[in-house]
mmCIF file of C-alpha atoms and ligand atoms in Angstrom:
data_model
loop_
_atom_site.group_PDB
_atom_site.id
_atom_site.type_symbol
_atom_site.label_atom_id
_atom_site.label_comp_id
_atom_site.label_asym_id
_atom_site.label_seq_id
_atom_site.Cartn_x
_atom_site.Cartn_y
_atom_site.Cartn_z
ATOM 1 C CA MET Z 8 -13.887 -5.001 -24.737
ATOM 2 C CA PHE Z 9 -15.966 -3.463 -27.577
ATOM 3 C CA ASN Z 10 -19.375 -1.995 -26.848
ATOM 4 C CA ARG Z 11 -22.342 -2.041 -29.251
ATOM 5 C CA ALA Z 12 -21.292 1.197 -30.920
ATOM 6 C CA GLY Z 13 -17.990 -0.395 -31.794
ATOM 7 C CA CYS Z 14 -16.055 1.828 -29.335
ATOM 8 C CA VAL Z 15 -13.631 0.361 -26.885
ATOM 9 C CA SER Z 16 -15.317 0.113 -23.464
ATOM 10 C CA PHE Z 17 -13.054 -0.076 -20.490
ATOM 11 C CA ASN Z 18 -13.747 -2.660 -17.798
ATOM 12 C CA VAL Z 19 -11.958 -1.324 -14.775
ATOM 13 C CA GLN Z 20 -12.718 -4.314 -12.549
ATOM 14 C CA ARG Z 21 -11.128 -6.614 -15.083
ATOM 15 C CA TYR Z 22 -8.170 -4.267 -15.418
ATOM 16 C CA LEU Z 23 -7.565 -4.241 -11.654
ATOM 17 C CA ARG Z 24 -7.969 -8.010 -11.471
ATOM 18 C CA ASP Z 25 -5.423 -8.483 -14.267
ATOM 19 C CA CYS Z 26 -2.968 -6.132 -12.565
ATOM 20 C CA ARG Z 27 -3.381 -7.958 -9.303
ATOM 21 C CA SER Z 28 -2.780 -11.371 -10.768
ATOM 22 C CA LEU Z 29 0.254 -10.099 -12.675
ATOM 23 C CA ILE Z 30 1.677 -8.691 -9.441
ATOM 24 C CA ASP Z 31 0.935 -11.872 -7.486
ATOM 25 C CA ASN Z 32 2.738 -13.950 -10.113
ATOM 26 C CA ALA Z 33 5.715 -11.596 -10.188
ATOM 27 C CA LEU Z 34 6.001 -11.587 -6.369
ATOM 28 C CA ASP Z 35 5.831 -15.353 -6.384
ATOM 29 C CA HIS Z 36 8.576 -15.468 -9.000
ATOM 30 C CA TYR Z 37 10.858 -13.027 -7.149
ATOM 31 C CA LEU Z 38 10.478 -14.747 -3.787
ATOM 32 C CA LYS Z 39 10.543 -18.351 -4.915
ATOM 33 C CA LYS Z 40 13.668 -18.131 -7.020
ATOM 34 C CA ASN Z 41 15.529 -17.366 -3.798
ATOM 35 C CA SER Z 42 18.407 -19.707 -2.995
ATOM 36 C CA ARG Z 43 17.363 -19.988 0.691
ATOM 37 C CA ASN Z 44 14.083 -21.683 -0.259
ATOM 38 C CA GLY Z 45 12.736 -23.811 2.556
ATOM 39 C CA SER Z 46 14.531 -21.986 5.395
ATOM 40 C CA ILE Z 47 12.355 -20.726 8.224
ATOM 41 C CA LEU Z 48 13.177 -17.151 7.176
ATOM 42 C CA HIS Z 49 12.055 -17.834 3.628
ATOM 43 C CA GLN Z 50 8.848 -19.406 4.931
ATOM 44 C CA ALA Z 51 8.173 -16.330 7.057
ATOM 45 C CA ILE Z 52 8.773 -14.058 4.059
ATOM 46 C CA CYS Z 53 6.452 -16.031 1.770
ATOM 47 C CA TYR Z 54 3.833 -16.293 4.528
ATOM 48 C CA SER Z 55 3.824 -12.517 4.947
ATOM 49 C CA VAL Z 56 3.895 -11.516 1.298
ATOM 50 C CA LEU Z 57 2.222 -14.136 -0.844
ATOM 51 C CA ASP Z 58 -1.038 -14.894 0.857
ATOM 52 C CA GLY Z 59 -3.300 -11.867 1.110
ATOM 53 C CA GLY Z 60 -3.087 -8.117 0.798
ATOM 54 C CA LYS Z 61 -4.886 -5.861 -1.630
ATOM 55 C CA ARG Z 62 -1.726 -4.994 -3.631
ATOM 56 C CA PHE Z 63 -2.990 -1.438 -3.706
ATOM 57 C CA ARG Z 64 0.426 0.213 -4.079
ATOM 58 C CA PRO Z 65 1.782 -1.974 -6.902
ATOM 59 C CA ILE Z 66 -1.532 -1.729 -8.784
ATOM 60 C CA LEU Z 67 -1.264 2.030 -8.458
ATOM 61 C CA ALA Z 68 2.283 1.949 -9.862
ATOM 62 C CA LEU Z 69 1.128 -0.133 -12.853
ATOM 63 C CA ALA Z 70 -1.919 2.040 -13.523
ATOM 64 C CA THR Z 71 0.082 5.277 -13.374
ATOM 65 C CA GLY Z 72 2.837 3.845 -15.548
ATOM 66 C CA GLU Z 73 0.369 2.654 -18.165
ATOM 67 C CA LEU Z 74 -1.264 6.069 -18.287
ATOM 68 C CA PHE Z 75 2.070 7.303 -19.645
ATOM 69 C CA GLY Z 76 2.656 4.326 -21.926
ATOM 70 C CA ALA Z 77 5.145 2.397 -19.780
ATOM 71 C CA LYS Z 78 5.479 -1.327 -20.438
ATOM 72 C CA ARG Z 79 4.447 -3.754 -17.710
ATOM 73 C CA ARG Z 80 7.779 -5.553 -17.811
ATOM 74 C CA SER Z 81 9.513 -2.274 -16.918
ATOM 75 C CA LEU Z 82 7.007 -1.440 -14.191
ATOM 76 C CA LEU Z 83 6.748 -4.796 -12.438
ATOM 77 C CA PRO Z 84 10.131 -4.913 -10.641
ATOM 78 C CA PHE Z 85 9.456 -1.499 -9.098
ATOM 79 C CA ALA Z 86 5.805 -2.210 -8.328
ATOM 80 C CA CYS Z 87 6.865 -5.426 -6.561
ATOM 81 C CA ALA Z 88 9.723 -3.712 -4.719
ATOM 82 C CA ILE Z 89 7.237 -1.209 -3.283
ATOM 83 C CA GLU Z 90 4.944 -4.041 -2.173
ATOM 84 C CA LEU Z 91 7.899 -5.782 -0.465
ATOM 85 C CA ILE Z 92 8.729 -2.587 1.410
ATOM 86 C CA HIS Z 93 5.076 -2.249 2.396
ATOM 87 C CA CYS Z 94 5.059 -5.872 3.660
ATOM 88 C CA TYR Z 95 8.212 -5.276 5.671
ATOM 89 C CA SER Z 96 6.594 -2.234 7.300
ATOM 90 C CA LEU Z 97 3.538 -4.295 8.231
ATOM 91 C CA ILE Z 98 5.631 -7.072 9.795
ATOM 92 C CA HIS Z 99 7.629 -4.594 11.877
ATOM 93 C CA ASP Z 100 4.551 -2.543 12.716
ATOM 94 C CA ASP Z 101 2.896 -5.633 14.226
ATOM 95 C CA LEU Z 102 5.829 -6.410 16.556
ATOM 96 C CA PRO Z 103 5.280 -6.070 20.322
ATOM 97 C CA ALA Z 104 7.622 -3.054 20.418
ATOM 98 C CA MET Z 105 5.376 -1.259 17.917
ATOM 99 C CA ASP Z 106 1.632 -1.924 17.547
ATOM 100 C CA ASN Z 107 1.705 -5.414 19.068
ATOM 101 C CA ASP Z 108 -0.869 -6.943 16.734
ATOM 102 C CA ASP Z 109 -1.681 -10.651 16.705
ATOM 103 C CA LEU Z 110 -3.419 -10.579 13.351
ATOM 104 C CA ARG Z 111 -2.530 -9.371 9.895
ATOM 105 C CA ARG Z 112 -4.351 -9.980 6.637
ATOM 106 C CA GLY Z 113 -6.825 -12.268 8.358
ATOM 107 C CA LYS Z 114 -4.218 -14.602 9.842
ATOM 108 C CA LEU Z 115 -1.610 -14.606 12.603
ATOM 109 C CA SER Z 116 0.925 -11.816 12.293
ATOM 110 C CA CYS Z 117 4.446 -12.874 11.294
ATOM 111 C CA HIS Z 118 5.915 -12.758 14.824
ATOM 112 C CA LYS Z 119 2.942 -14.671 16.273
ATOM 113 C CA ARG Z 120 3.511 -17.410 13.707
ATOM 114 C CA PHE Z 121 7.338 -17.469 13.504
ATOM 115 C CA GLY Z 122 8.574 -15.626 16.618
ATOM 116 C CA GLU Z 123 9.903 -12.117 17.033
ATOM 117 C CA ALA Z 124 13.480 -12.711 15.904
ATOM 118 C CA ILE Z 125 12.433 -14.276 12.600
ATOM 119 C CA ALA Z 126 9.796 -11.569 12.038
ATOM 120 C CA LEU Z 127 12.408 -8.874 12.557
ATOM 121 C CA LEU Z 128 14.714 -10.569 10.073
ATOM 122 C CA ALA Z 129 11.901 -11.195 7.573
ATOM 123 C CA GLY Z 130 11.179 -7.456 7.545
ATOM 124 C CA ASP Z 131 14.872 -6.623 7.124
ATOM 125 C CA ALA Z 132 15.218 -9.186 4.359
ATOM 126 C CA LEU Z 133 12.197 -7.807 2.471
ATOM 127 C CA LEU Z 134 13.528 -4.260 2.566
ATOM 128 C CA THR Z 135 16.868 -5.472 1.240
ATOM 129 C CA GLU Z 136 15.244 -7.693 -1.388
ATOM 130 C CA ALA Z 137 13.391 -4.680 -2.763
ATOM 131 C CA PHE Z 138 16.702 -3.000 -3.566
ATOM 132 C CA PHE Z 139 18.107 -6.236 -4.989
ATOM 133 C CA ILE Z 140 15.176 -6.427 -7.431
ATOM 134 C CA MET Z 141 15.343 -2.757 -8.423
ATOM 135 C CA SER Z 142 19.074 -2.920 -9.104
ATOM 136 C CA ASP Z 143 18.787 -5.945 -11.414
ATOM 137 C CA PRO Z 144 20.924 -5.235 -14.520
ATOM 138 C CA LYS Z 145 17.948 -6.343 -16.680
ATOM 139 C CA ALA Z 146 15.958 -3.383 -15.357
ATOM 140 C CA ALA Z 147 18.904 -1.098 -16.078
ATOM 141 C CA ARG Z 148 19.011 -2.381 -19.667
ATOM 142 C CA LEU Z 149 15.300 -1.642 -20.108
ATOM 143 C CA LEU Z 150 15.220 1.794 -18.502
ATOM 144 C CA GLY Z 151 18.789 3.101 -18.549
ATOM 145 C CA VAL Z 152 21.023 3.724 -15.561
ATOM 146 C CA PRO Z 153 20.002 7.384 -14.931
ATOM 147 C CA VAL Z 154 16.311 6.417 -14.623
ATOM 148 C CA ILE Z 155 17.135 3.465 -12.339
ATOM 149 C CA SER Z 156 19.238 5.693 -10.156
ATOM 150 C CA LYS Z 157 16.417 8.268 -9.934
ATOM 151 C CA LEU Z 158 13.913 5.535 -9.061
ATOM 152 C CA ILE Z 159 16.085 3.989 -6.363
ATOM 153 C CA ARG Z 160 16.582 7.407 -4.837
ATOM 154 C CA GLU Z 161 12.802 8.054 -4.876
ATOM 155 C CA VAL Z 162 12.117 4.699 -3.206
ATOM 156 C CA SER Z 163 14.822 5.189 -0.564
ATOM 157 C CA ASP Z 164 13.540 8.652 0.230
ATOM 158 C CA ALA Z 165 9.908 7.570 0.619
ATOM 159 C CA ALA Z 166 10.826 4.673 2.932
ATOM 160 C CA SER Z 167 13.290 6.759 4.948
ATOM 161 C CA ILE Z 168 13.360 9.035 7.989
ATOM 162 C CA ARG Z 169 11.991 11.712 5.620
ATOM 163 C CA GLY Z 170 9.074 9.436 4.708
ATOM 164 C CA MET Z 171 7.459 6.287 6.107
ATOM 165 C CA ILE Z 172 9.873 5.635 8.987
ATOM 166 C CA GLY Z 173 9.869 9.311 9.956
ATOM 167 C CA GLY Z 174 6.066 9.266 10.086
ATOM 168 C CA GLN Z 175 6.033 6.102 12.160
ATOM 169 C CA CYS Z 176 8.487 7.591 14.641
ATOM 170 C CA THR Z 177 6.484 10.818 14.897
ATOM 171 C CA GLU Z 178 3.476 8.681 15.736
ATOM 172 C CA LEU Z 179 5.388 6.884 18.503
ATOM 173 C CA GLU Z 180 6.369 10.205 20.019
ATOM 174 C CA LEU Z 181 2.941 11.863 19.780
ATOM 175 C CA ASP Z 182 1.900 13.793 22.826
ATOM 176 C CA LYS Z 183 -1.708 12.647 22.968
ATOM 177 C CA ARG Z 184 -2.813 15.871 24.652
ATOM 178 C CA LYS Z 185 -1.583 17.962 21.722
ATOM 179 C CA VAL Z 186 -2.995 15.994 18.812
ATOM 180 C CA THR Z 187 -4.871 18.054 16.236
ATOM 181 C CA PRO Z 188 -6.222 17.029 12.816
ATOM 182 C CA GLN Z 189 -3.326 18.926 11.213
ATOM 183 C CA VAL Z 190 -0.724 17.103 13.312
ATOM 184 C CA LEU Z 191 -2.253 13.780 12.285
ATOM 185 C CA GLU Z 192 -2.486 14.724 8.627
ATOM 186 C CA ASN Z 193 1.190 15.714 8.554
ATOM 187 C CA LEU Z 194 2.102 12.404 10.164
ATOM 188 C CA ASP Z 195 -0.189 10.348 7.885
ATOM 189 C CA ARG Z 196 1.212 12.003 4.785
ATOM 190 C CA LEU Z 197 4.548 10.434 5.773
ATOM 191 C CA LYS Z 198 3.638 7.168 7.493
ATOM 192 C CA THR Z 199 1.134 6.011 4.861
ATOM 193 C CA GLY Z 200 1.160 8.700 2.201
ATOM 194 C CA ALA Z 201 4.860 8.515 1.330
ATOM 195 C CA LEU Z 202 4.665 4.973 -0.132
ATOM 196 C CA ILE Z 203 1.386 5.665 -1.930
ATOM 197 C CA THR Z 204 2.677 8.877 -3.507
ATOM 198 C CA LEU Z 205 5.844 6.971 -4.345
ATOM 199 C CA ALA Z 206 3.921 4.235 -6.172
ATOM 200 C CA ALA Z 207 2.192 6.798 -8.373
ATOM 201 C CA ARG Z 208 5.404 8.741 -9.058
ATOM 202 C CA VAL Z 209 7.421 5.622 -9.857
ATOM 203 C CA GLY Z 210 4.892 4.648 -12.526
ATOM 204 C CA ALA Z 211 5.008 8.133 -14.018
ATOM 205 C CA ILE Z 212 8.817 8.269 -13.982
ATOM 206 C CA ILE Z 213 9.071 4.891 -15.738
ATOM 207 C CA GLY Z 214 6.557 6.201 -18.295
ATOM 208 C CA ARG Z 215 8.870 9.222 -18.825
ATOM 209 C CA ALA Z 216 6.144 11.643 -17.785
ATOM 210 C CA SER Z 217 6.949 15.347 -18.258
ATOM 211 C CA SER Z 218 7.589 17.420 -15.142
ATOM 212 C CA LYS Z 219 4.099 18.915 -15.448
ATOM 213 C CA ASP Z 220 2.568 15.430 -15.576
ATOM 214 C CA LEU Z 221 4.736 14.272 -12.680
ATOM 215 C CA ALA Z 222 3.494 17.234 -10.630
ATOM 216 C CA ARG Z 223 -0.136 16.249 -11.366
ATOM 217 C CA VAL Z 224 0.540 12.640 -10.447
ATOM 218 C CA THR Z 225 2.212 13.776 -7.234
ATOM 219 C CA ARG Z 226 -0.851 15.870 -6.353
ATOM 220 C CA TYR Z 227 -3.042 12.858 -7.026
ATOM 221 C CA GLY Z 228 -0.790 10.548 -4.966
ATOM 222 C CA ARG Z 229 -0.587 12.900 -1.987
ATOM 223 C CA ALA Z 230 -4.356 13.329 -1.811
ATOM 224 C CA LEU Z 231 -4.864 9.604 -2.307
ATOM 225 C CA GLY Z 232 -2.363 8.644 0.407
ATOM 226 C CA LEU Z 233 -4.015 10.850 2.985
ATOM 227 C CA ALA Z 234 -7.496 9.679 1.969
ATOM 228 C CA PHE Z 235 -6.294 6.076 2.332
ATOM 229 C CA GLN Z 236 -5.175 6.599 5.943
ATOM 230 C CA ILE Z 237 -8.237 8.611 6.996
ATOM 231 C CA THR Z 238 -10.518 5.922 5.542
ATOM 232 C CA ASP Z 239 -8.472 3.308 7.376
ATOM 233 C CA ASP Z 240 -8.958 5.286 10.588
ATOM 234 C CA ILE Z 241 -12.699 5.484 9.952
ATOM 235 C CA LEU Z 242 -12.779 1.715 9.508
ATOM 236 C CA ASP Z 243 -10.702 1.309 12.688
ATOM 237 C CA SER Z 244 -12.897 3.643 14.748
ATOM 238 C CA HIS Z 245 -13.976 0.775 17.024
ATOM 239 C CA GLU Z 246 -10.366 0.746 18.324
ATOM 240 C CA VAL Z 247 -10.689 4.400 19.319
ATOM 241 C CA LEU Z 248 -13.868 3.528 21.200
ATOM 242 C CA SER Z 249 -12.200 0.632 22.955
ATOM 243 C CA ASP Z 250 -9.428 3.045 23.937
ATOM 244 C CA LYS Z 251 -11.997 5.241 25.699
ATOM 245 C CA ASN Z 252 -13.000 2.144 27.642
ATOM 246 C CA GLY Z 253 -9.443 1.796 28.793
ATOM 247 C CA SER Z 254 -8.163 -0.951 26.534
ATOM 248 C CA LYS Z 255 -5.827 -0.463 23.527
ATOM 249 C CA ALA Z 256 -4.248 3.006 23.401
ATOM 250 C CA ILE Z 257 -4.743 4.345 19.912
ATOM 251 C CA VAL Z 258 -4.792 7.845 18.542
ATOM 252 C CA ASN Z 259 -6.128 8.313 15.067
ATOM 253 C CA TYR Z 260 -8.089 10.811 12.997
ATOM 254 C CA LEU Z 261 -11.327 9.729 14.651
ATOM 255 C CA SER Z 262 -9.899 10.632 18.071
ATOM 256 C CA VAL Z 263 -9.973 14.303 17.067
ATOM 257 C CA VAL Z 264 -12.542 14.591 14.260
ATOM 258 C CA GLU Z 265 -16.211 13.591 14.157
ATOM 259 C CA PRO Z 266 -16.914 10.730 11.704
ATOM 260 C CA ALA Z 267 -19.014 12.977 9.426
ATOM 261 C CA LYS Z 268 -16.179 15.529 9.228
ATOM 262 C CA ALA Z 269 -13.671 12.782 8.494
ATOM 263 C CA ARG Z 270 -15.900 11.552 5.620
ATOM 264 C CA GLU Z 271 -16.144 15.099 4.332
ATOM 265 C CA ARG Z 272 -12.352 15.368 4.356
ATOM 266 C CA VAL Z 273 -12.064 12.106 2.417
ATOM 267 C CA ASN Z 274 -14.544 13.365 -0.187
ATOM 268 C CA HIS Z 275 -12.569 16.557 -0.538
ATOM 269 C CA LEU Z 276 -9.401 14.521 -1.112
ATOM 270 C CA LEU Z 277 -11.202 12.314 -3.642
ATOM 271 C CA ASN Z 278 -12.201 15.418 -5.595
ATOM 272 C CA GLU Z 279 -8.608 16.560 -5.530
ATOM 273 C CA CYS Z 280 -7.548 13.211 -7.030
ATOM 274 C CA LEU Z 281 -10.222 13.475 -9.722
ATOM 275 C CA ARG Z 282 -9.244 17.075 -10.529
ATOM 276 C CA ALA Z 283 -5.586 16.109 -10.903
ATOM 277 C CA MET Z 284 -6.563 13.421 -13.434
ATOM 278 C CA ARG Z 285 -8.952 15.610 -15.463
ATOM 279 C CA PRO Z 286 -6.467 16.428 -18.259
ATOM 280 C CA TYR Z 287 -6.089 12.724 -19.117
ATOM 281 C CA GLY Z 288 -9.715 11.962 -19.963
ATOM 282 C CA THR Z 289 -10.781 8.322 -20.110
ATOM 283 C CA ALA Z 290 -7.157 7.111 -20.132
ATOM 284 C CA ALA Z 291 -7.030 7.882 -16.404
ATOM 285 C CA GLU Z 292 -10.128 5.814 -15.580
ATOM 286 C CA PRO Z 293 -8.152 3.156 -13.618
ATOM 287 C CA LEU Z 294 -6.599 5.895 -11.476
ATOM 288 C CA ARG Z 295 -9.988 7.507 -10.908
ATOM 289 C CA ASP Z 296 -11.423 4.162 -9.958
ATOM 290 C CA LEU Z 297 -8.599 3.499 -7.512
ATOM 291 C CA ALA Z 298 -9.312 6.857 -5.869
ATOM 292 C CA ARG Z 299 -13.050 6.088 -5.664
ATOM 293 C CA TYR Z 300 -12.232 2.690 -4.202
ATOM 294 C CA VAL Z 301 -10.125 4.303 -1.467
ATOM 295 C CA ALA Z 302 -12.693 6.957 -0.622
ATOM 296 C CA GLN Z 303 -15.687 4.672 -0.673
ATOM 297 C CA ARG Z 304 -14.383 1.682 1.248
ATOM 298 C CA THR Z 305 -17.027 0.886 3.839
ATOM 299 C CA SER Z 306 -15.702 -2.252 5.456
ATOM 300 C CA ASP Z 307 -12.354 -3.345 6.778
ATOM 301 C CA ASP Z 308 -11.379 -5.482 3.832
ATOM 302 C CA ALA Z 309 -7.736 -5.753 4.856
ATOM 303 C CA GLY Z 310 -6.270 -8.815 3.263
ATOM 304 C CA GLU Z 311 -8.912 -9.024 0.573
ATOM 305 C CA PRO Z 312 -8.084 -8.518 -3.075
ATOM 306 C CA LEU Z 313 -8.690 -5.002 -4.361
ATOM 307 C CA SER Z 314 -10.647 -6.120 -7.380
ATOM 308 C CA GLY Z 315 -13.202 -8.043 -5.386
ATOM 309 C CA THR Z 316 -12.231 -11.488 -6.598
ATOM 310 C CA GLY Z 317 -12.482 -12.716 -2.987
ATOM 311 C CA ASN Z 318 -10.397 -15.196 -1.062
ATOM 312 C CA SER Z 319 -12.304 -18.444 -0.967
ATOM 313 C CA ASP Z 320 -10.379 -19.733 2.021
ATOM 314 C CA ARG Z 321 -10.743 -16.585 4.140
ATOM 315 C CA ALA Z 322 -13.368 -18.047 6.473
ATOM 316 C CA GLU Z 323 -11.225 -21.126 6.891
ATOM 317 C CA ARG Z 324 -8.197 -19.002 7.763
ATOM 318 C CA LEU Z 325 -10.160 -16.945 10.272
ATOM 319 C CA ASN Z 326 -11.237 -20.165 11.939
ATOM 320 C CA ALA Z 327 -7.636 -21.297 12.112
ATOM 321 C CA VAL Z 328 -6.701 -17.973 13.711
ATOM 322 C CA ALA Z 329 -9.467 -18.298 16.304
ATOM 323 C CA ASN Z 330 -8.294 -21.824 17.108
ATOM 324 C CA ALA Z 331 -4.657 -20.761 17.333
ATOM 325 C CA ARG Z 332 -5.546 -17.953 19.718
ATOM 326 C CA GLN Z 333 -7.506 -20.291 21.964
ATOM 327 C CA ALA Z 334 -4.693 -22.829 22.086
HETATM 328 C C1 GRG M 420 11.423 -0.438 11.125
HETATM 329 C C2 GRG M 420 10.864 -1.078 13.548
HETATM 330 C C3 GRG M 420 10.428 -0.609 12.214
HETATM 331 C C4 GRG M 420 9.140 -0.353 12.005
HETATM 332 C C5 GRG M 420 8.578 0.095 10.771
HETATM 333 C C6 GRG M 420 7.285 2.002 9.102
HETATM 334 C C7 GRG M 420 6.500 1.067 9.899
HETATM 335 C C8 GRG M 420 7.142 0.293 10.982
HETATM 336 C C9 GRG M 420 5.236 0.885 9.700
HETATM 337 C C10 GRG M 420 4.533 1.563 8.594
HETATM 338 C C11 GRG M 420 3.343 2.209 9.075
HETATM 339 C C12 GRG M 420 2.085 1.510 8.770
HETATM 340 C C13 GRG M 420 1.907 0.053 8.971
HETATM 341 C C14 GRG M 420 1.127 2.306 8.357
HETATM 342 C C15 GRG M 420 -0.223 1.861 8.166
HETATM 343 C C16 GRG M 420 -0.604 2.020 6.754
HETATM 344 C C17 GRG M 420 -1.701 1.098 6.411
HETATM 345 C C18 GRG M 420 -3.065 1.647 6.414
HETATM 346 C C19 GRG M 420 -1.404 -0.178 6.154
HETATM 347 C C20 GRG M 420 -2.375 -1.175 5.615
HETATM 348 O O1 GRG M 420 -2.250 -1.098 4.207
HETATM 349 P P1 GRG M 420 -3.208 -1.933 3.270
HETATM 350 O O2 GRG M 420 -4.613 -1.710 3.701
HETATM 351 O O3 GRG M 420 -2.782 -3.413 3.652
HETATM 352 O O4 GRG M 420 -2.866 -1.639 1.853
HETATM 353 P P2 GRG M 420 -2.767 -4.735 2.734
HETATM 354 O O5 GRG M 420 -2.757 -5.865 3.747
HETATM 355 O O6 GRG M 420 -3.990 -4.755 1.883
HETATM 356 O O7 GRG M 420 -1.512 -4.687 1.931
#
């Protein structure tokens, strides 16, 4: 970690890789110590959480927490709880009553693999498990009850009708004839942005950030969350095209904004993230890098690790999916 001049040089790729592996191990630990190991529900939960996913939100929680000096052992339960809530939302989002997707993270979606009833329950169980982990007395001993209570309230709010679920419902009710970029941005700030802003805020709260710092982190998280969804829409633009040909009905940012304008908007949001982090100098390099990663994604790498370590068995899994779909 030392460069030739004897100064500490920061390797952000290594940092992100370390965070990711820490999170993977912690998720494994939380899910596998469950007393219902081996049940079909437990299999569906592990299938949906443990194999794949970029872990973007928990990495963000760790990176923000560490900016303010929080210890990893205090951050991990909350980082993992946010990932479990994210996984639950993906399972439910894929159900036939919602987006009706056969694939998730490069393999069959949970309901395609385990059936709708189990997928519904796996999502419910993950949401509940998140609160079980956050309310562990060990976490309360580390952080104190008032901080735990504040964190649980933040998490509940972000996942609630005022946050992610509210955004999802607004999307379901969209009148396609009245969609404007502003309508979509407001919706995206809830559906996707709420959990991403939450991850950043949770890290800062655990690091006992001042209210001024928390406001900066919130600005960063809000810009990042919106940039994340617009980039996702850019990467999904083929689905908008297929809609015009009469297949899957999908309304996203690219339905109402030209691709170049959407890219411009993402760059603007990236600059907002970078501006919010300016007061922290090099200490905020992981957070800057996460923002650059979001803004500069050029391929749909859903299911691939954030730090580019690669999934060696991805091609094999895609083959299995193709076979399963033919069967
Ligand atoms: C409760 C019935 C019921 C449904 C809930 C709230 C909800 C459905 C869905 C959440 C909305 C959602 C899936 C938004 C999309 C956000 C998004 C871009 C998800 C993909 O996130 P990544 O790229 O995925 O971080 P990985 O796989 O890397 O974790």
